Short mmCIF file of the C-alpha atoms (twelve columns), coordinates in Angstrom:
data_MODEL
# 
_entry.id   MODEL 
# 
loop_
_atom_site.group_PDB 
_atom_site.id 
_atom_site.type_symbol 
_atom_site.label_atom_id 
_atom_site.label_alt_id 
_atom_site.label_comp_id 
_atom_site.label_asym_id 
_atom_site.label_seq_id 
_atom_site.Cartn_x 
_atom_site.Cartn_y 
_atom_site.Cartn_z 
_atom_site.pdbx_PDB_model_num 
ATOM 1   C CA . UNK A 1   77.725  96.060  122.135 1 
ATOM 2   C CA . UNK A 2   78.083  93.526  119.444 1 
ATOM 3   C CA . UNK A 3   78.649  94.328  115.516 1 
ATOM 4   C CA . UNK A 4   75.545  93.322  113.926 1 
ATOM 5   C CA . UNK A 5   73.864  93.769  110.339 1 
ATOM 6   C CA . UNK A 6   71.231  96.099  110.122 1 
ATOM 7   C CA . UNK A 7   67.500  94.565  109.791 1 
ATOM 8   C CA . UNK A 8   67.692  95.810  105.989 1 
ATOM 9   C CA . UNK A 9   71.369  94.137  105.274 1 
ATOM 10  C CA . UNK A 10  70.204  90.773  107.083 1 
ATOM 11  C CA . UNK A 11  66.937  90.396  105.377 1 
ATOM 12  C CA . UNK A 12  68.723  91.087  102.287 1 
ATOM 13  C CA . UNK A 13  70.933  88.316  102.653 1 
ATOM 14  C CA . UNK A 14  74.336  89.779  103.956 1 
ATOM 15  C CA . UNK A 15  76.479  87.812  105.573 1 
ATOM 16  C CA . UNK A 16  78.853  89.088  108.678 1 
ATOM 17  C CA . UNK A 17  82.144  88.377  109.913 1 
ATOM 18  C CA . UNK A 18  83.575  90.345  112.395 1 
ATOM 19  C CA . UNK A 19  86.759  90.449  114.285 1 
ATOM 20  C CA . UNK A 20  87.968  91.817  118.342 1 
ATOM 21  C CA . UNK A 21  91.154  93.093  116.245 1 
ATOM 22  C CA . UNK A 22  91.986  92.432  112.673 1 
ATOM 23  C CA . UNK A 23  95.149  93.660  110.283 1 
ATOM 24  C CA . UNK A 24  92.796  94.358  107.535 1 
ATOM 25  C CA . UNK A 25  89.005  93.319  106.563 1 
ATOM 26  C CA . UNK A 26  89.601  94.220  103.292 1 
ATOM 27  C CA . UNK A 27  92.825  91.328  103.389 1 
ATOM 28  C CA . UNK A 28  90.142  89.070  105.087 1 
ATOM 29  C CA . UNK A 29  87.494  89.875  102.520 1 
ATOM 30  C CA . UNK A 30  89.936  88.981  99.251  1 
ATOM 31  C CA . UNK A 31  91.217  86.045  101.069 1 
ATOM 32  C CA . UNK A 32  87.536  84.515  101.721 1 
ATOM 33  C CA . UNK A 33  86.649  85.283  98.018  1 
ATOM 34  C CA . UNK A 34  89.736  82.917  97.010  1 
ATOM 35  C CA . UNK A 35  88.892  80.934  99.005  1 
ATOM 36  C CA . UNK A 36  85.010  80.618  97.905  1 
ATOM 37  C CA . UNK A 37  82.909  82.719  99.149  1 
ATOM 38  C CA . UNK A 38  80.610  84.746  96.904  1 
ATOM 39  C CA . UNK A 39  79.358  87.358  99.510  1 
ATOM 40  C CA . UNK A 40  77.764  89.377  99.668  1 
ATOM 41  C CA . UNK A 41  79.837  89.447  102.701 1 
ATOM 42  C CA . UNK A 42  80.711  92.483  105.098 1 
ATOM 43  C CA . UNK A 43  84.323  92.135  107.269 1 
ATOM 44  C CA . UNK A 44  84.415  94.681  109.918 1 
ATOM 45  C CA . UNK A 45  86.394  95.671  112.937 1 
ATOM 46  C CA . UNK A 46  86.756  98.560  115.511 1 
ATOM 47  C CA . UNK A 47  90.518  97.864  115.872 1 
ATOM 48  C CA . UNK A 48  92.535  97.625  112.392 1 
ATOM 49  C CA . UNK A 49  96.253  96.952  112.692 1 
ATOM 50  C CA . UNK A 50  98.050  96.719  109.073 1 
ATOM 51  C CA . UNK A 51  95.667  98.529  106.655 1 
ATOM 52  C CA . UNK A 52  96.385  100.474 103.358 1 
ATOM 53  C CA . UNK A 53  94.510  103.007 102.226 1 
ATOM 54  C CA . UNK A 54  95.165  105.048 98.665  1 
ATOM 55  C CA . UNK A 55  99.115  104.958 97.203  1 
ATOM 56  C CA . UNK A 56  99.657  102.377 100.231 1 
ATOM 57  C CA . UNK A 57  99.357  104.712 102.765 1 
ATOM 58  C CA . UNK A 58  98.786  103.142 106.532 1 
ATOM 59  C CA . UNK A 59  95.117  102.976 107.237 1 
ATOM 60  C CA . UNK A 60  94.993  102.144 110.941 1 
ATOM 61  C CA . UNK A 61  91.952  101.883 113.291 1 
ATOM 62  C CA . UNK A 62  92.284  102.306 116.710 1 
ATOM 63  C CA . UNK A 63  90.326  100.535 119.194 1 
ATOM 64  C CA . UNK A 64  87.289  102.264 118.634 1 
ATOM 65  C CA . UNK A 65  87.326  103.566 115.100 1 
ATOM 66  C CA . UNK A 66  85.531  101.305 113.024 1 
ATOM 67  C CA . UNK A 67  86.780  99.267  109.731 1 
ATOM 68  C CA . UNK A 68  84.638  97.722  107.315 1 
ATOM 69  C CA . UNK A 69  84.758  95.878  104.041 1 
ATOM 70  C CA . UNK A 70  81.961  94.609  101.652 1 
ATOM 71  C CA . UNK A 71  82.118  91.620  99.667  1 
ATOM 72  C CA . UNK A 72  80.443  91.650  96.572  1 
ATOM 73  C CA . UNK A 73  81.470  89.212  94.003  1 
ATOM 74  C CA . UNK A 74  79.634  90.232  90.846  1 
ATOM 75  C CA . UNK A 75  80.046  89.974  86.347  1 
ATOM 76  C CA . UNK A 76  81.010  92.996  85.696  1 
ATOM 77  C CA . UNK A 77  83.830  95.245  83.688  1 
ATOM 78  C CA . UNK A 78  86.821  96.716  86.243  1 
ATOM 79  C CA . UNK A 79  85.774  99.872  84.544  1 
ATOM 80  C CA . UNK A 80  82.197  99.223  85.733  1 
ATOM 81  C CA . UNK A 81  83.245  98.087  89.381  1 
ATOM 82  C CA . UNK A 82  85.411  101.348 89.836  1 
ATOM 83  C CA . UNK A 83  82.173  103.711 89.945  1 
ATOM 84  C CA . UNK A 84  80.797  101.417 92.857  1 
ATOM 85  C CA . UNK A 85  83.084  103.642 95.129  1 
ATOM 86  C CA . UNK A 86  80.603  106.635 94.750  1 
ATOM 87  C CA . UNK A 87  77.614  103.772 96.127  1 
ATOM 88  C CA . UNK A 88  79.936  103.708 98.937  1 
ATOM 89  C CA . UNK A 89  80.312  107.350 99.935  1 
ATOM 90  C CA . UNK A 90  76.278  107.811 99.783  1 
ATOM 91  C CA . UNK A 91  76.000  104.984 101.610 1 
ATOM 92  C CA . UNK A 92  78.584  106.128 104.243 1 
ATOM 93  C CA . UNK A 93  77.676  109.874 104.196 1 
ATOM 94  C CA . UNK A 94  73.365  108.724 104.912 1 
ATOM 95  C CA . UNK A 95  74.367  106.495 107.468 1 
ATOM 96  C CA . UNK A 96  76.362  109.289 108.953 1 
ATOM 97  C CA . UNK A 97  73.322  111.270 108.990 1 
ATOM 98  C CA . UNK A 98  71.099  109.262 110.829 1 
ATOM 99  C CA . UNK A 99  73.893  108.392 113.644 1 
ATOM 100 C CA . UNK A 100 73.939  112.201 113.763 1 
ATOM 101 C CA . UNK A 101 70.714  113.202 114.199 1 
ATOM 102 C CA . UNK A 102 70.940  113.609 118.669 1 
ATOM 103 C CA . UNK A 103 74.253  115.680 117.501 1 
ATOM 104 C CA . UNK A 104 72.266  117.654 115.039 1 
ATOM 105 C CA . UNK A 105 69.125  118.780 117.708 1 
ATOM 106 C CA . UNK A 106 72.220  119.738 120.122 1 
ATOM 107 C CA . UNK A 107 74.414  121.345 118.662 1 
ATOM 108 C CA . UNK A 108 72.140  123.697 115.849 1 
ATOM 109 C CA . UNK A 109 74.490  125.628 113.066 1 
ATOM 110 C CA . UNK A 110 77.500  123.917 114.508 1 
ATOM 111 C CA . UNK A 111 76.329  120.421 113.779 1 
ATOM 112 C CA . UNK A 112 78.841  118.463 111.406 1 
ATOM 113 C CA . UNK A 113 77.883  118.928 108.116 1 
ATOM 114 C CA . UNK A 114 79.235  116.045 105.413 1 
ATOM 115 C CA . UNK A 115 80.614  116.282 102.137 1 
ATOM 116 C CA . UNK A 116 81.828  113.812 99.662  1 
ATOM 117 C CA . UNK A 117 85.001  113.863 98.040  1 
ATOM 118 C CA . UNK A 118 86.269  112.580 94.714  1 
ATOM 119 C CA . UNK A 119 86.951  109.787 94.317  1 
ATOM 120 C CA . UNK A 120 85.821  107.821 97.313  1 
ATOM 121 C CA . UNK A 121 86.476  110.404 100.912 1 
ATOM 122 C CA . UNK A 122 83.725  111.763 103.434 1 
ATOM 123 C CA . UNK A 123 84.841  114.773 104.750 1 
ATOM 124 C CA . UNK A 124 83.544  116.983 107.811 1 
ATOM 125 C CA . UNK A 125 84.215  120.999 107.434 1 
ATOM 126 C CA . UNK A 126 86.590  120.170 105.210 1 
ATOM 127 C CA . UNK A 127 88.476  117.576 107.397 1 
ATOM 128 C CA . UNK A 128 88.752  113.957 106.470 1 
ATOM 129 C CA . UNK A 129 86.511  111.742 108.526 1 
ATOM 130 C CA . UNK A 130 85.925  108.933 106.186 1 
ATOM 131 C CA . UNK A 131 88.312  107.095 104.045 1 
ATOM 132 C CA . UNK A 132 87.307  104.418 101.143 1 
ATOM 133 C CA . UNK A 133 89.374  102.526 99.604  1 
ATOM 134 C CA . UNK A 134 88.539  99.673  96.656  1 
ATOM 135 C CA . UNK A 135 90.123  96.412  95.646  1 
ATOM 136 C CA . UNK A 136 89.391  94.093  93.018  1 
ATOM 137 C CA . UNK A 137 90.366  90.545  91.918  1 
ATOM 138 C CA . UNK A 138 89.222  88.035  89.047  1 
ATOM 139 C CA . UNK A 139 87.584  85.061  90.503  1 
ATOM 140 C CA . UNK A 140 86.652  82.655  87.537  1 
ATOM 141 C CA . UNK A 141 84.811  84.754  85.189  1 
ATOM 142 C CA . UNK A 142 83.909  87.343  87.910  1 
ATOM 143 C CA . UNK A 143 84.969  89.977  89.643  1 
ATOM 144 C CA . UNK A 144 85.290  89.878  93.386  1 
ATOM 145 C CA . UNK A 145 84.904  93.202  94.529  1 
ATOM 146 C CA . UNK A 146 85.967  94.520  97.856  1 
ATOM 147 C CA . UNK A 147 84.640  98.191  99.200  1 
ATOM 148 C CA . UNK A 148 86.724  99.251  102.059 1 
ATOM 149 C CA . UNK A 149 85.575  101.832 104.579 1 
ATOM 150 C CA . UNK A 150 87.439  103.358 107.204 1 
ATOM 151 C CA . UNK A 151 85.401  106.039 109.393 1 
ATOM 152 C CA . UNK A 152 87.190  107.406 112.323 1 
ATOM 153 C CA . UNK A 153 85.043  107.128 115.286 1 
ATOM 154 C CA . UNK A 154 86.921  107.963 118.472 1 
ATOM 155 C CA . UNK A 155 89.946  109.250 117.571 1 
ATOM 156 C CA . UNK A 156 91.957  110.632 113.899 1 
ATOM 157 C CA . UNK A 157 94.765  110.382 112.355 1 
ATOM 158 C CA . UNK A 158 97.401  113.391 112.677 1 
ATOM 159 C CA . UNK A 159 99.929  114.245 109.557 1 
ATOM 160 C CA . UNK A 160 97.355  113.010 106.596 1 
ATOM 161 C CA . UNK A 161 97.708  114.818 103.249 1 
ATOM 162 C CA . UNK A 162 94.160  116.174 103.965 1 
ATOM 163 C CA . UNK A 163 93.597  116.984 107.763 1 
ATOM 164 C CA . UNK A 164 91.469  115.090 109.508 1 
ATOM 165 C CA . UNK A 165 88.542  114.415 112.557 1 
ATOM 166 C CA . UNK A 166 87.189  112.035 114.491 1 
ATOM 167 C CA . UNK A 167 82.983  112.076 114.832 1 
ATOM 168 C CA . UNK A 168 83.862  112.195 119.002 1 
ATOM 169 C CA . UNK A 169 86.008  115.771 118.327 1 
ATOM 170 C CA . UNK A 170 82.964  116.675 116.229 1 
ATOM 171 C CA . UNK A 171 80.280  115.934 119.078 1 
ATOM 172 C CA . UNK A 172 78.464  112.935 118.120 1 
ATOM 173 C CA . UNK A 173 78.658  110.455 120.479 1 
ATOM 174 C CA . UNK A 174 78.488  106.857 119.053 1 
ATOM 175 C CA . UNK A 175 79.772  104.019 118.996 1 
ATOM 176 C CA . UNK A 176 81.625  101.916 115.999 1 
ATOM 177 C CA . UNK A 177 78.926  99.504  116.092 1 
ATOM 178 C CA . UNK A 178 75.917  101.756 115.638 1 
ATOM 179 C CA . UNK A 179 77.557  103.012 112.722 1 
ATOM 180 C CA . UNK A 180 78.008  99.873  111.010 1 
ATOM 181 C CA . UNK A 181 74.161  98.955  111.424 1 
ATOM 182 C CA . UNK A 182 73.116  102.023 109.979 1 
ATOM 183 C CA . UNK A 183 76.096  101.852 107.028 1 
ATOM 184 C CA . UNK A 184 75.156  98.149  105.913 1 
ATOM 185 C CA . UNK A 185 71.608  99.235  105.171 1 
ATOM 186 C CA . UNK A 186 72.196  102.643 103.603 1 
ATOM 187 C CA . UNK A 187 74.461  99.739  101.362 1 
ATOM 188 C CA . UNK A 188 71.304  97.954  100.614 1 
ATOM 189 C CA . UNK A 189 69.994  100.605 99.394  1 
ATOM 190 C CA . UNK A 190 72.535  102.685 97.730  1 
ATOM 191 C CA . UNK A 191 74.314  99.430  96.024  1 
ATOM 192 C CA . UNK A 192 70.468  98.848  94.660  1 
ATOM 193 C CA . UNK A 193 70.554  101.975 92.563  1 
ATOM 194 C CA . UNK A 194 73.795  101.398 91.686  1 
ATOM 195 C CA . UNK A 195 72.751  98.207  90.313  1 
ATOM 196 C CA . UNK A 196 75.736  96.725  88.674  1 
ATOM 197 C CA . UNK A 197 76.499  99.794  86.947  1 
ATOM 198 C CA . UNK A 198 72.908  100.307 85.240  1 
ATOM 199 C CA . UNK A 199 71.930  102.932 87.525  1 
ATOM 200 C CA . UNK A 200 75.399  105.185 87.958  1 
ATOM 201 C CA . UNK A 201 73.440  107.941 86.412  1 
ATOM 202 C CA . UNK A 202 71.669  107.928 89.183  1 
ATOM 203 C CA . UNK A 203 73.953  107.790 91.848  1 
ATOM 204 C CA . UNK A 204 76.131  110.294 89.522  1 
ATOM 205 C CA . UNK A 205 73.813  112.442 90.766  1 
ATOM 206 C CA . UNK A 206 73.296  111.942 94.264  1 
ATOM 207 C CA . UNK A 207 76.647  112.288 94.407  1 
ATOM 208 C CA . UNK A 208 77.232  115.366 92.876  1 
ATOM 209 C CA . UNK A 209 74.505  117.061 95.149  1 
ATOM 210 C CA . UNK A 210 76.329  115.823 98.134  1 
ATOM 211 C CA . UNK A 211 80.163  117.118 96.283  1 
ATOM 212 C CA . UNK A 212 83.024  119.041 97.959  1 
ATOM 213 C CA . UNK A 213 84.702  122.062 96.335  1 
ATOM 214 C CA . UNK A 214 81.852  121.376 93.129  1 
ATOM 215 C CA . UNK A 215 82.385  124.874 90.922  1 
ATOM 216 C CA . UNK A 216 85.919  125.649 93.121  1 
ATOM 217 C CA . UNK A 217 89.352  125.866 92.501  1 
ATOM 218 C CA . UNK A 218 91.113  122.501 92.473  1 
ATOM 219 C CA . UNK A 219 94.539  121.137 92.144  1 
ATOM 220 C CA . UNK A 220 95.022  117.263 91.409  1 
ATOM 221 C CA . UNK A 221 97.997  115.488 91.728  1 
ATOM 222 C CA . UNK A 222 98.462  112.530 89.214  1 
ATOM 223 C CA . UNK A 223 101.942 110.988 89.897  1 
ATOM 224 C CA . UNK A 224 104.456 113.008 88.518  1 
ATOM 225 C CA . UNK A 225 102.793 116.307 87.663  1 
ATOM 226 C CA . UNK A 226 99.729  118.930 88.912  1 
ATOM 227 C CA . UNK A 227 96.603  119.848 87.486  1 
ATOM 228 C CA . UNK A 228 95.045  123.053 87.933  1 
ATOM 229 C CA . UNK A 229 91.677  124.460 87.269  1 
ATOM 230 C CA . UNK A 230 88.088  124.136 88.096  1 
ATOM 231 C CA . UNK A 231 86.278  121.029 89.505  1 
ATOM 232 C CA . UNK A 232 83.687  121.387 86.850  1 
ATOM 233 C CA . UNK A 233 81.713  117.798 87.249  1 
ATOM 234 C CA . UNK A 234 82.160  114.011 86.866  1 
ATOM 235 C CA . UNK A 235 81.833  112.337 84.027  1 
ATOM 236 C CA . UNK A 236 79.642  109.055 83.284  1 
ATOM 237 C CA . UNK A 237 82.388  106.929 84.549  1 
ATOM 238 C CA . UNK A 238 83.669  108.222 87.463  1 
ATOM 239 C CA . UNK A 239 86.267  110.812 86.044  1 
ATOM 240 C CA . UNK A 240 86.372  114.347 87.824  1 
ATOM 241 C CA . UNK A 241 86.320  116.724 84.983  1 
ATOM 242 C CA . UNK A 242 88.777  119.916 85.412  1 
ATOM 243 C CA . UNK A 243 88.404  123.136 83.613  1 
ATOM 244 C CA . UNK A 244 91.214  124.395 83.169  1 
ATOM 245 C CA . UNK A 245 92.251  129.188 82.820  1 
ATOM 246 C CA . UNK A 246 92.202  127.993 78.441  1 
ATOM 247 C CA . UNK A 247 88.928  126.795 79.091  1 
ATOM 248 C CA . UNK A 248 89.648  122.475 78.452  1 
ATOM 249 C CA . UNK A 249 88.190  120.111 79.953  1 
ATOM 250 C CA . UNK A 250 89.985  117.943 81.330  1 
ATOM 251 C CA . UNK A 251 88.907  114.158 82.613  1 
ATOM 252 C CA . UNK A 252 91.049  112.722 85.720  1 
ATOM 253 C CA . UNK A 253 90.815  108.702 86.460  1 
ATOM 254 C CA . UNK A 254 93.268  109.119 89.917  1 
ATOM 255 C CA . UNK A 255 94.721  111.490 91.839  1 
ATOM 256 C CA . UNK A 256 95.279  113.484 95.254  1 
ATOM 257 C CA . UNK A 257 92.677  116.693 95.135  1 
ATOM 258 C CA . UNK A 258 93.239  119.322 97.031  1 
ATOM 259 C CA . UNK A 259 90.550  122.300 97.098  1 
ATOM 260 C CA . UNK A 260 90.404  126.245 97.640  1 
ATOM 261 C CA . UNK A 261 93.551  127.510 99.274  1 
ATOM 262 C CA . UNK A 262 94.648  123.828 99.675  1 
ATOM 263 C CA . UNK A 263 94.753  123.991 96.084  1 
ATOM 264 C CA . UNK A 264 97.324  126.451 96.067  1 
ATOM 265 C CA . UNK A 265 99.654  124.743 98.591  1 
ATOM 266 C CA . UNK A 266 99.130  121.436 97.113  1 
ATOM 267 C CA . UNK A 267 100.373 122.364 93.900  1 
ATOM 268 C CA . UNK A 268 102.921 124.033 95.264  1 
# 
């Protein structure tokens, strides 16, 4: 089976380029932007050699997995573009749903049930099944904006700061290119409220209806030092808010979150 656009992306005028075996689609997608193309523009791949994910990390597909970047190139602030990454995990995290539906009728109470995590993770049962990662570079007087989206299909990685599963170890049985038909029109439609930014009160949301560890016990790393406290909500840019025992609230822009008992050993 071929990677193709789903009936919603191609009538919406997405374009596709996708690759047998790729280092990375996000790489592909900034290098087509400097070179001239305005998108929007998906890059995808079910075998991802040379990746990066958050603080550089490796983000490797196997053959199998799948690996996807959008293209959008659009006039917005970096500020603005940054809260496009919780478009992404709605987008990811319906498409999951409807690839999961034969799953869902056969397995009952043990089907996978998603999550999203701040900033930009899908997680199953509290594993790590999706990661997404976002890049951005000035093009002229826009902003070429590239959504990366790892999802791991067939097989996951072992070691992560966050465990994590596969969607075959979970019992759904598809393949890299189903998923990317349903994920490039849950984009349509998810990048449509999202709207350049005018509509991140909506997806704001979404999002936090659809939030891991919301109203739990939280530790963030940022850099050097730990935060500890309450996730508590985000903000109208993007920021997770902690509450911390004195009762502040605190706003976070980055970090490594680590929930529940995980919060104890992670800031550790």
């Amino acid at each position: 089976m071929a990677f193709a656009l789903g009936p919603r992306a191609a009538s919406a005028g997405y374009k596709l380029a996708a690759f047998d075996r790729t280092g990375s689609t996000n790489t592909e997608a900034i290098e087509q932007a400097r070179r001239g193309e305005r998108g929007p523009m998906w890059f995808v791949t079910s075998e991802q050699t040379a990746g990066r994910g958050r603080r550089q990390r490796p983000w490797i597909a196997p053959r199998g997995n799948l690996a996807a970047s959008v293209l959008e190139v659009l006039d917005v602030a970096p500020s603005v573009a940054a809260t496009i990454g919780f478009a992404a995990g709605l987008a990811e995290e319906a498409a999951l749903e409807k690839v999961s539906l034969e799953a869902a009728l056969r397995l009952g109470e043990s089907r996978p049930r998603y999550a999203l995590k701040w900033p930009n993770d899908v997680l199953a049962g509290g594993r790590k099944l999706v990661g997404i990662g976002l890049e951005a570079e000035a093009i002229g007087e826009r902003l070429a904006i590239v959504v990366g989206i790892g999802t791991n299909v067939v097989a996951a990685p072992e070691g992560t700061p966050t465990p994590a599963v596969s969607l075959a170890a979970l019992g759904v049985q598809i393949s890299a290119e189903e998923l990317f038909s349903a994920l490039s029109d849950a984009w349509v439609e998810f990048r449509g409220i999202w709207d350049n930014g005018r509509g991140f009160a909506e997806i704001r949301k979404l999002w936090l209806e659809r939030a891991a560890g919301l109203g739990e016990r939280v530790a963030i790393h940022t850099g050097a030092m730990t935060l500890d406290g309450i996730f508590d909500t985000i903000d109208d840019t993007g920021c997770l808010i902690v509450r911390t025992a004195e009762g502040r609230r605190v706003p976070v822009a980055a970090g490594e979150v680590f929930f529940g008992t995980a919060a104890s050993v992670g800031a550790a």
